[in-house]
Amino acid sequence: MSAAVRSRAAATAAISAARRIHAGRVASEQQNQSPGYRRPWAYFRRRQQQSLPRVAPAFQDAQADRGTGASDGGGEPPEIWRQPGVAPGARAGTVGRIDVVRVATGGGGDEKDGDGSGGGWGGSNLGHQFPTPKEICRGLDKFVIGQGRAKKVLSVAVYNHYKRVSCESFSSRSAGDSSESDTDMVELEKSNILVMGPTGSGKTLLAKTLARFVNVPFVIADATTLTQAGYVGEDVESILYKLLAAADFDIAAAQQGIVYIDEVDKITKKAESINLSRDVSGEGVQQALLKMLEGTVVSVPEKGARRHPRGDNIQIDTKNILFICGGAFVDLEKTISERRHDSSIGFGAPVRSNMRTGSVINAEITSTLLESVESGDLIAYGLIPEFVGRFPVLVSLSSLSEDQLVEVLTKPKNALGRQYTKLFGMNDVKLHFTEKALRLIAKRAISKNTGARGLRSILETILTEAMYEIPEIRTGKDKIDAVVVDEESVGSVNQHGFGAKILSGEGALDLYLDKQNKELVVRQSDGEPEVDAETPSRVANM
């Protein structure tokens, strides 16, 4: 290094030292005027904080809640688990009890707690206020078509779950009472449910709808994502973490919740082969679920990740958690037919040789055979005996008929016809279905053996062209007034139609309906049989 460079570096260092000395002298002088700060660095930090913009009050409240243990949704769970709506310093009630109710009886009404205030969960303190099975079933009827047997089973199961939780709470409060009878010493155990049925029959919809009406934490889990502990995928403890999150991290409420495990038929054990690798997503998952289904204390990772020896865990008792499992169980009817030794004698009887092949079987025949399912059939299908034994209630769903599929399109609160009517209404366009079109759509869904799930696919095919044209801005006679779906739009069972008809101009739908009514009157006057007993429009119902 040259002498010039060294001298320039020394000068720069000297100037920096002089600046620091001057800043220290200024700080010491101002420190004498501000006795609250003993060190220059504290004074500079105070000046720096004063120069920064002030933090919003909402953020300060959130920081205060996070410091007292409140959950912010995306961060770590709080150390003190309290019910929503409870102040940070207030007690959440007696341990093991729930003091508030989230949903009113029957799935409607205002949110109330035991004192008339809103918010939180309900369960053990409901007493005799919980809904009856008929009230729960009526709530399911508003969203689900058919499946009367499954609705009754689920309604009774939820009602008994309420009674069991209430009895457990009463027994814990009166544990010190010496005047206990033999009946008071009886412990009520839960009865888990296994739901079976063809695709599109409403298994998942029943679970989603049931979650609207129960006033205990309810979670829907997917069995296809689960693997045995230590392998890639989710552990079975992740189900309880989701239930804990649904209960707003209230352990007492989560221990009284309901869990629905969907697609449980996908975790059946694989056939024996020369492959020596472990079945981590089939039989291994069933074995991991055994103690959880029966009732035990499970250690759930606090952050929802995999269990770690040094990680913090939350202890959850699954004794009072009701488990409902559902699955399609494809080809289970073939196993049932083999057990029953069904013959092919008689008109309309299915041939057993055809059932043993991989051909598609009618959904009506499948649902009829599933009604006579037994535990041995499930074991032969691939479920281990210990897993099947923990589901004392077996319920099967039947396939939907043509009339029921038409009701699925029009009757429920969340019907497909109502959904598309709302979708078109956002562009100020009316949607109209004729009675014949609804019947043809139902027949095409039955021919596909996809049940109610095939209805949306058919409607998307019919309405795609109309949804492509509607968003364009038009005025005058070119303005689209309505979209009509008739028999020509749908076509036949085996052939596609021409798509929905687009009516342009002011009052085009009224003119179309008047024309259809006049043609109907003319046909009736000519002696032709009446085709539609109802009004040829379903737009009023949707």
XYZ file of C-alpha atoms in Angstrom:
542
model
C 0.000 0.000 0.000
C 1.385 3.398 -0.982
C 1.984 6.201 1.485
C -0.758 8.347 -0.058
C -3.360 5.672 0.446
C -2.260 5.124 4.046
C -2.388 8.819 4.833
C -5.876 9.130 3.267
C -7.156 6.207 5.365
C -5.674 7.703 8.539
C -7.341 11.028 7.828
C -10.714 9.376 7.306
C -10.396 7.507 10.603
C -9.462 10.672 12.437
C -12.473 12.530 11.043
C -14.814 9.687 12.088
C -13.344 9.675 15.608
C -13.780 13.435 15.903
C -17.433 13.138 14.835
C -18.084 10.467 17.443
C -16.452 12.571 20.177
C -18.529 15.591 19.166
C -21.726 13.533 19.156
C -20.880 12.223 22.624
C -20.351 15.721 23.970
C -23.690 16.890 22.526
C -25.420 13.872 24.026
C -23.909 14.478 27.449
C -25.031 18.108 27.393
C -28.589 17.120 26.474
C -28.505 14.318 29.031
C -28.104 16.900 31.778
C -31.284 18.558 30.521
C -33.134 15.154 30.374
C -32.561 13.414 33.731
C -34.812 10.493 32.722
C -32.052 9.043 30.501
C -28.754 8.157 32.101
C -26.932 6.931 28.966
C -26.454 8.609 25.572
C -27.507 5.432 23.773
C -30.860 5.398 25.553
C -31.388 8.993 24.529
C -30.633 8.246 20.870
C -33.000 5.262 20.924
C -35.719 7.456 22.382
C -35.207 10.097 19.698
C -35.243 7.412 17.007
C -38.542 5.991 18.281
C -40.093 9.427 18.363
C -39.125 10.016 14.736
C -40.800 6.741 13.589
C -44.549 6.722 12.680
C -46.906 5.712 15.457
C -48.282 2.141 15.471
C -51.980 1.714 14.794
C -54.098 1.048 17.912
C -55.514 -2.151 16.371
C -52.002 -3.506 15.951
C -51.166 -2.590 19.543
C -54.256 -4.475 20.734
C -53.243 -7.484 18.674
C -49.758 -7.383 20.149
C -51.252 -7.171 23.647
C -53.523 -10.161 22.939
C -50.610 -12.132 21.553
C -48.657 -11.408 24.702
C -51.498 -12.681 26.888
C -51.895 -15.887 24.912
C -54.599 -15.077 22.333
C -54.545 -16.863 18.982
C -53.926 -14.709 15.928
C -54.981 -17.399 13.459
C -51.753 -17.693 11.524
C -49.210 -17.825 14.358
C -48.492 -20.256 17.140
C -51.345 -21.469 19.359
C -51.733 -19.581 22.629
C -50.367 -20.925 25.876
C -53.642 -20.202 27.694
C -56.579 -21.768 25.890
C -59.688 -19.679 26.344
C -63.020 -19.511 24.560
C -63.666 -16.817 21.940
C -65.099 -13.625 23.334
C -63.541 -14.052 26.795
C -61.332 -11.251 28.053
C -57.617 -12.068 28.430
C -57.743 -11.739 32.200
C -61.117 -13.400 32.742
C -61.690 -17.060 33.508
C -63.244 -19.150 30.733
C -65.436 -21.077 33.179
C -65.106 -24.319 35.037
C -62.489 -26.673 33.661
C -64.050 -29.390 31.516
C -67.238 -27.414 30.885
C -68.443 -25.199 28.056
C -70.486 -22.178 29.059
C -71.691 -20.908 25.679
C -73.625 -22.227 22.678
C -72.628 -21.351 19.104
C -75.727 -22.357 17.116
C -79.351 -22.420 18.192
C -81.497 -25.546 18.177
C -82.309 -26.947 14.748
C -79.644 -25.022 12.892
C -81.230 -21.599 12.909
C -81.881 -18.595 15.083
C -79.717 -16.387 17.167
C -76.511 -17.380 18.886
C -77.031 -17.725 22.616
C -75.190 -18.878 25.630
C -76.443 -19.938 28.990
C -76.913 -16.308 30.031
C -78.290 -14.989 26.759
C -75.031 -13.611 25.353
C -73.525 -14.765 22.060
C -70.360 -16.470 20.899
C -68.426 -19.645 21.688
C -69.298 -23.333 21.732
C -71.888 -25.433 23.503
C -72.062 -29.037 24.566
C -71.846 -30.251 28.133
C -73.996 -27.506 29.681
C -76.890 -27.866 27.266
C -78.900 -29.946 29.707
C -82.260 -30.717 28.113
C -82.009 -27.899 25.577
C -80.236 -29.796 22.797
C -82.233 -30.553 19.605
C -84.201 -33.748 19.212
C -83.461 -36.242 16.406
C -86.525 -35.069 14.482
C -85.368 -31.453 14.652
C -81.909 -32.412 13.368
C -83.473 -34.497 10.595
C -85.698 -31.594 9.531
C -82.610 -29.418 9.291
C -80.940 -31.993 7.032
C -84.052 -32.170 4.835
C -83.557 -28.534 3.831
C -80.260 -29.320 2.096
C -80.199 -33.068 1.348
C -82.719 -34.913 -0.836
C -83.706 -38.478 0.077
C -81.542 -40.756 2.260
C -84.129 -40.973 5.038
C -82.417 -43.932 6.728
C -79.018 -42.206 6.846
C -80.571 -38.994 8.175
C -82.258 -40.863 11.014
C -79.051 -42.672 11.955
C -76.971 -39.482 11.966
C -79.639 -37.539 13.865
C -79.864 -40.197 16.568
C -76.058 -40.401 16.767
C -75.705 -36.637 17.299
C -78.536 -36.621 19.850
C -76.968 -39.472 21.820
C -73.625 -37.668 21.592
C -75.190 -34.632 23.285
C -76.717 -36.806 26.006
C -73.449 -38.625 26.638
C -71.476 -35.387 26.926
C -74.106 -33.901 29.217
C -74.078 -37.031 31.390
C -70.270 -36.938 31.644
C -70.399 -33.322 32.779
C -73.106 -34.037 35.359
C -71.192 -37.040 36.699
C -68.015 -34.983 37.112
C -69.866 -32.273 39.066
C -71.579 -34.781 41.378
C -68.524 -36.983 41.928
C -68.404 -36.107 45.620
C -72.051 -36.987 46.266
C -72.326 -40.102 48.410
C -75.934 -40.886 47.401
C -75.111 -42.448 44.023
C -77.192 -45.291 42.639
C -76.054 -48.147 40.416
C -77.371 -46.297 37.365
C -75.194 -43.282 38.109
C -72.096 -45.476 37.972
C -72.813 -46.566 34.377
C -70.479 -45.009 31.803
C -71.956 -44.255 28.400
C -69.705 -45.241 25.517
C -69.873 -43.803 22.025
C -71.068 -45.620 18.896
C -69.007 -44.654 15.853
C -70.721 -44.761 12.451
C -69.546 -46.069 9.068
C -71.453 -44.631 6.072
C -71.384 -46.367 2.682
C -72.988 -45.535 -0.639
C -72.356 -45.055 -4.364
C -70.717 -41.877 -5.594
C -73.003 -38.871 -5.795
C -75.460 -40.185 -3.206
C -74.785 -37.433 -0.661
C -72.280 -38.799 1.886
C -70.047 -35.741 2.006
C -73.019 -33.382 1.690
C -74.624 -34.969 4.743
C -71.455 -34.318 6.731
C -71.157 -30.721 5.522
C -74.813 -30.053 6.257
C -74.581 -31.662 9.680
C -71.772 -29.249 10.504
C -74.242 -26.376 10.066
C -76.547 -27.546 12.841
C -74.401 -29.102 15.544
C -73.263 -26.807 18.339
C -70.081 -28.734 19.036
C -66.835 -28.479 17.016
C -67.158 -30.417 13.766
C -64.355 -31.158 11.295
C -64.189 -33.060 7.995
C -60.903 -34.884 7.346
C -59.653 -36.704 4.260
C -58.283 -40.209 4.776
C -56.305 -40.163 1.509
C -53.760 -37.727 2.948
C -52.952 -39.855 5.996
C -49.892 -42.090 6.273
C -48.261 -44.128 8.985
C -46.118 -42.207 11.479
C -42.658 -41.419 10.157
C -43.515 -41.373 6.453
C -44.279 -38.605 3.988
C -47.824 -37.350 4.505
C -49.984 -36.351 7.442
C -50.086 -38.259 10.702
C -53.424 -39.272 12.177
C -52.899 -36.676 14.927
C -53.434 -33.967 12.287
C -57.171 -34.782 12.429
C -57.316 -33.797 16.084
C -55.313 -30.641 15.402
C -57.933 -29.618 12.809
C -60.647 -30.300 15.377
C -58.746 -28.194 17.899
C -58.474 -25.372 15.366
C -62.214 -25.635 14.642
C -62.833 -25.256 18.390
C -60.726 -22.055 18.455
C -58.079 -23.979 20.413
C -60.468 -24.733 23.254
C -59.417 -28.165 24.507
C -62.618 -28.740 26.490
C -64.745 -28.046 23.424
C -62.548 -30.139 21.113
C -62.870 -33.144 23.421
C -66.650 -33.054 22.843
C -66.533 -32.620 19.077
C -67.464 -34.717 16.045
C -65.008 -35.880 13.360
C -66.043 -37.029 9.871
C -63.335 -38.974 8.015
C -64.135 -39.085 4.295
C -62.824 -41.546 1.680
C -62.081 -44.175 4.311
C -62.380 -46.905 1.664
C -59.098 -45.650 0.159
C -57.067 -46.853 3.174
C -57.899 -50.539 2.755
C -54.932 -52.868 2.930
C -53.387 -53.878 -0.342
C -53.436 -57.443 -1.629
C -50.637 -59.746 -0.560
C -47.755 -59.746 -3.040
C -44.056 -60.429 -3.244
C -43.379 -56.771 -2.484
C -41.935 -56.608 1.021
C -42.467 -52.852 1.508
C -44.826 -51.708 4.260
C -48.355 -50.570 3.477
C -47.942 -47.118 5.034
C -51.056 -45.552 3.499
C -53.417 -48.499 3.955
C -53.231 -50.966 6.804
C -50.733 -48.747 8.659
C -53.271 -45.904 8.823
C -55.993 -48.235 10.081
C -53.727 -49.445 12.872
C -52.835 -45.871 13.820
C -56.521 -44.923 14.051
C -57.521 -47.799 16.341
C -56.871 -46.266 19.772
C -58.036 -42.848 18.621
C -61.400 -44.268 17.515
C -61.869 -46.231 20.728
C -60.852 -43.437 23.085
C -57.462 -42.535 24.487
C -55.289 -39.560 25.370
C -53.460 -38.454 22.209
C -50.464 -36.117 22.128
C -51.107 -33.567 19.387
C -48.211 -31.332 18.257
C -48.852 -27.766 19.316
C -47.928 -26.281 15.940
C -49.718 -28.883 13.856
C -46.510 -30.328 12.429
C -45.142 -33.816 12.953
C -44.454 -35.055 16.438
C -41.013 -34.279 17.734
C -39.451 -35.729 20.911
C -38.529 -32.255 22.136
C -41.601 -30.486 20.807
C -44.540 -29.220 22.846
C -47.657 -31.397 22.696
C -51.298 -30.899 23.636
C -53.071 -33.750 25.409
C -56.544 -34.477 23.955
C -58.844 -37.201 25.270
C -60.835 -38.810 22.421
C -63.218 -40.720 24.697
C -66.088 -38.310 23.987
C -65.244 -37.499 20.358
C -67.717 -39.065 17.921
C -66.145 -40.443 14.726
C -68.140 -40.842 11.508
C -66.409 -42.448 8.524
C -67.694 -42.523 4.959
C -66.665 -44.036 1.661
C -67.988 -45.239 -1.690
C -66.563 -48.784 -1.349
C -66.496 -49.451 -5.061
C -67.122 -53.110 -6.003
C -68.168 -54.016 -2.465
C -71.477 -55.188 -3.919
C -69.633 -57.978 -5.731
C -68.351 -59.319 -2.419
C -71.860 -59.137 -0.946
C -73.307 -60.953 -3.959
C -70.762 -63.740 -3.631
C -71.626 -64.153 0.050
C -75.354 -64.274 -0.619
C -74.919 -66.648 -3.600
C -77.325 -64.599 -5.688
C -78.683 -66.547 -8.629
C -79.510 -65.143 -12.038
C -82.903 -66.780 -12.343
C -85.819 -64.480 -13.091
C -86.542 -61.420 -15.167
C -84.244 -58.473 -14.520
C -81.880 -60.362 -12.199
C -78.184 -59.481 -12.636
C -75.985 -62.263 -13.944
C -73.291 -63.217 -11.419
C -70.681 -63.770 -14.105
C -71.132 -60.151 -15.191
C -70.762 -58.925 -11.597
C -67.452 -60.718 -11.209
C -66.061 -58.877 -14.221
C -64.977 -55.257 -14.200
C -68.085 -53.961 -15.954
C -70.094 -51.096 -14.472
C -73.070 -52.181 -12.373
C -76.279 -50.210 -12.140
C -76.271 -47.826 -9.173
C -79.714 -49.040 -8.094
C -78.465 -52.639 -7.871
C -75.389 -51.450 -5.967
C -77.423 -49.578 -3.360
C -79.761 -52.565 -2.928
C -76.840 -54.881 -2.192
C -75.196 -52.407 0.181
C -78.291 -52.503 2.388
C -77.369 -56.067 3.409
C -73.689 -55.354 4.150
C -72.083 -57.102 7.113
C -68.797 -56.769 8.952
C -67.370 -59.797 7.160
C -67.888 -58.108 3.796
C -65.853 -55.095 4.904
C -63.082 -57.350 6.195
C -62.993 -59.158 2.853
C -62.863 -55.762 1.133
C -59.637 -54.816 2.926
C -60.457 -53.348 6.329
C -58.816 -55.047 9.292
C -61.169 -56.676 11.858
C -60.053 -54.356 14.672
C -60.987 -51.320 12.582
C -64.407 -52.669 11.576
C -65.184 -53.666 15.167
C -64.932 -50.040 16.299
C -67.896 -49.087 14.062
C -70.978 -50.758 15.528
C -73.357 -48.764 13.314
C -73.245 -49.493 9.569
C -75.509 -47.390 7.338
C -75.791 -47.464 3.550
C -77.026 -44.725 1.234
C -79.215 -45.518 -1.766
C -78.761 -44.180 -5.258
C -80.922 -41.210 -6.264
C -83.887 -41.779 -8.557
C -84.942 -39.545 -11.430
C -87.482 -37.635 -9.324
C -84.926 -37.111 -6.566
C -82.336 -35.788 -9.027
C -84.910 -33.299 -10.324
C -85.465 -32.185 -6.725
C -81.696 -31.845 -6.273
C -81.739 -29.349 -9.139
C -84.575 -27.234 -7.759
C -85.645 -27.921 -4.151
C -82.732 -27.578 -1.636
C -81.583 -24.207 -0.383
C -78.259 -24.719 -2.142
C -79.718 -26.373 -5.257
C -77.739 -26.313 -8.485
C -80.524 -24.426 -10.247
C -80.437 -21.739 -7.568
C -76.665 -21.476 -7.859
C -76.715 -20.896 -11.615
C -79.701 -18.567 -11.298
C -77.693 -16.428 -8.885
C -74.652 -16.630 -11.147
C -76.627 -15.354 -14.144
C -78.430 -12.803 -12.002
C -75.120 -11.077 -11.309
C -75.224 -10.042 -14.999
C -78.962 -9.114 -14.850
C -79.904 -12.187 -16.880
C -82.722 -14.599 -15.990
C -82.314 -18.374 -16.167
C -85.249 -20.608 -17.105
C -85.528 -24.422 -17.061
C -88.417 -26.339 -18.585
C -89.814 -29.470 -16.963
C -88.724 -31.685 -19.871
C -85.187 -30.313 -19.700
C -84.914 -31.123 -15.995
C -86.106 -34.684 -16.625
C -83.594 -35.190 -19.439
C -80.748 -33.849 -17.294
C -81.676 -36.312 -14.524
C -81.812 -39.225 -16.987
C -78.372 -38.365 -18.378
C -76.922 -38.253 -14.854
C -78.379 -41.702 -14.122
C -76.911 -43.117 -17.325
C -73.443 -41.921 -16.246
C -73.695 -43.655 -12.838
C -72.282 -40.543 -11.165
C -75.367 -39.565 -9.173
C -75.811 -35.938 -8.170
C -72.172 -35.159 -8.998
C -72.936 -35.633 -12.700
C -75.574 -32.888 -12.685
C -73.053 -30.067 -12.490
C -71.020 -31.528 -15.335
C -74.120 -31.674 -17.550
C -75.172 -28.124 -16.664
C -71.691 -26.783 -17.349
C -71.760 -28.332 -20.820
C -75.172 -26.851 -21.575
C -74.516 -23.336 -20.218
C -70.899 -22.815 -21.309
C -71.766 -20.954 -24.523
C -74.283 -18.740 -22.740
C -71.803 -17.876 -19.983
C -69.299 -16.948 -22.688
C -71.671 -14.494 -24.407
C -73.420 -12.884 -21.440
C -70.580 -10.697 -20.030
C -70.393 -8.644 -23.277
C -72.040 -5.229 -22.863
C -75.041 -4.864 -25.185
C -77.837 -2.294 -25.435
C -81.259 -2.108 -27.019
C -82.516 -5.162 -28.855
C -79.162 -6.886 -28.507
C -79.289 -6.851 -24.711
C -79.586 -10.388 -23.344
C -82.718 -10.758 -21.228
C -82.777 -14.463 -20.355
C -81.276 -17.882 -21.006
C -83.630 -20.824 -21.613
C -82.775 -24.501 -21.173
C -85.312 -26.754 -22.919
C -85.279 -30.290 -24.319
C -83.464 -29.169 -27.470
C -80.719 -27.641 -25.353
C -80.167 -30.878 -23.409
C -80.595 -33.378 -26.243
C -81.201 -37.030 -25.482
C -79.690 -39.462 -23.002
C -76.940 -40.570 -25.362
C -76.527 -37.404 -27.449
C -75.636 -33.831 -26.594
C -78.006 -30.998 -27.382
C -77.463 -27.590 -28.956
C -76.858 -25.741 -25.704
C -78.903 -23.130 -23.885
C -80.946 -20.623 -25.883
C -80.147 -16.939 -25.472
C -83.133 -14.539 -25.588
C -82.368 -10.910 -26.437
C -84.568 -7.850 -26.132
C -86.745 -6.348 -23.423
C -89.308 -8.833 -22.084
C -88.037 -11.684 -24.261
C -88.587 -14.274 -21.530
C -92.228 -13.238 -21.011
C -92.880 -13.514 -24.739
C -91.280 -16.960 -24.784
C -93.417 -18.187 -21.873
C -96.608 -16.829 -23.463
C -95.776 -18.632 -26.681
C -95.151 -21.892 -24.841
C -98.426 -21.608 -22.940
C -100.398 -20.950 -26.129
C -98.839 -23.979 -27.821
C -99.729 -26.089 -24.777
C -103.356 -24.923 -24.914
C -103.544 -25.708 -28.640
C -102.192 -29.223 -28.112
C -104.686 -29.864 -25.331
C -107.595 -28.584 -27.485
C -106.546 -30.925 -30.314
C -106.914 -33.894 -28.004
C -103.217 -34.553 -27.334
C -102.371 -35.827 -23.844
C -101.105 -33.256 -21.371
C -97.334 -33.496 -21.260
C -96.552 -31.330 -18.263
C -98.789 -31.476 -15.241
C -96.930 -28.526 -13.724
C -96.120 -25.140 -15.108
C -93.385 -25.567 -17.724
C -91.162 -23.211 -15.826
C -89.069 -23.728 -12.709
C -87.761 -20.181 -12.550
C -90.247 -19.235 -9.816
C -88.987 -22.022 -7.551
C -85.363 -21.045 -7.972
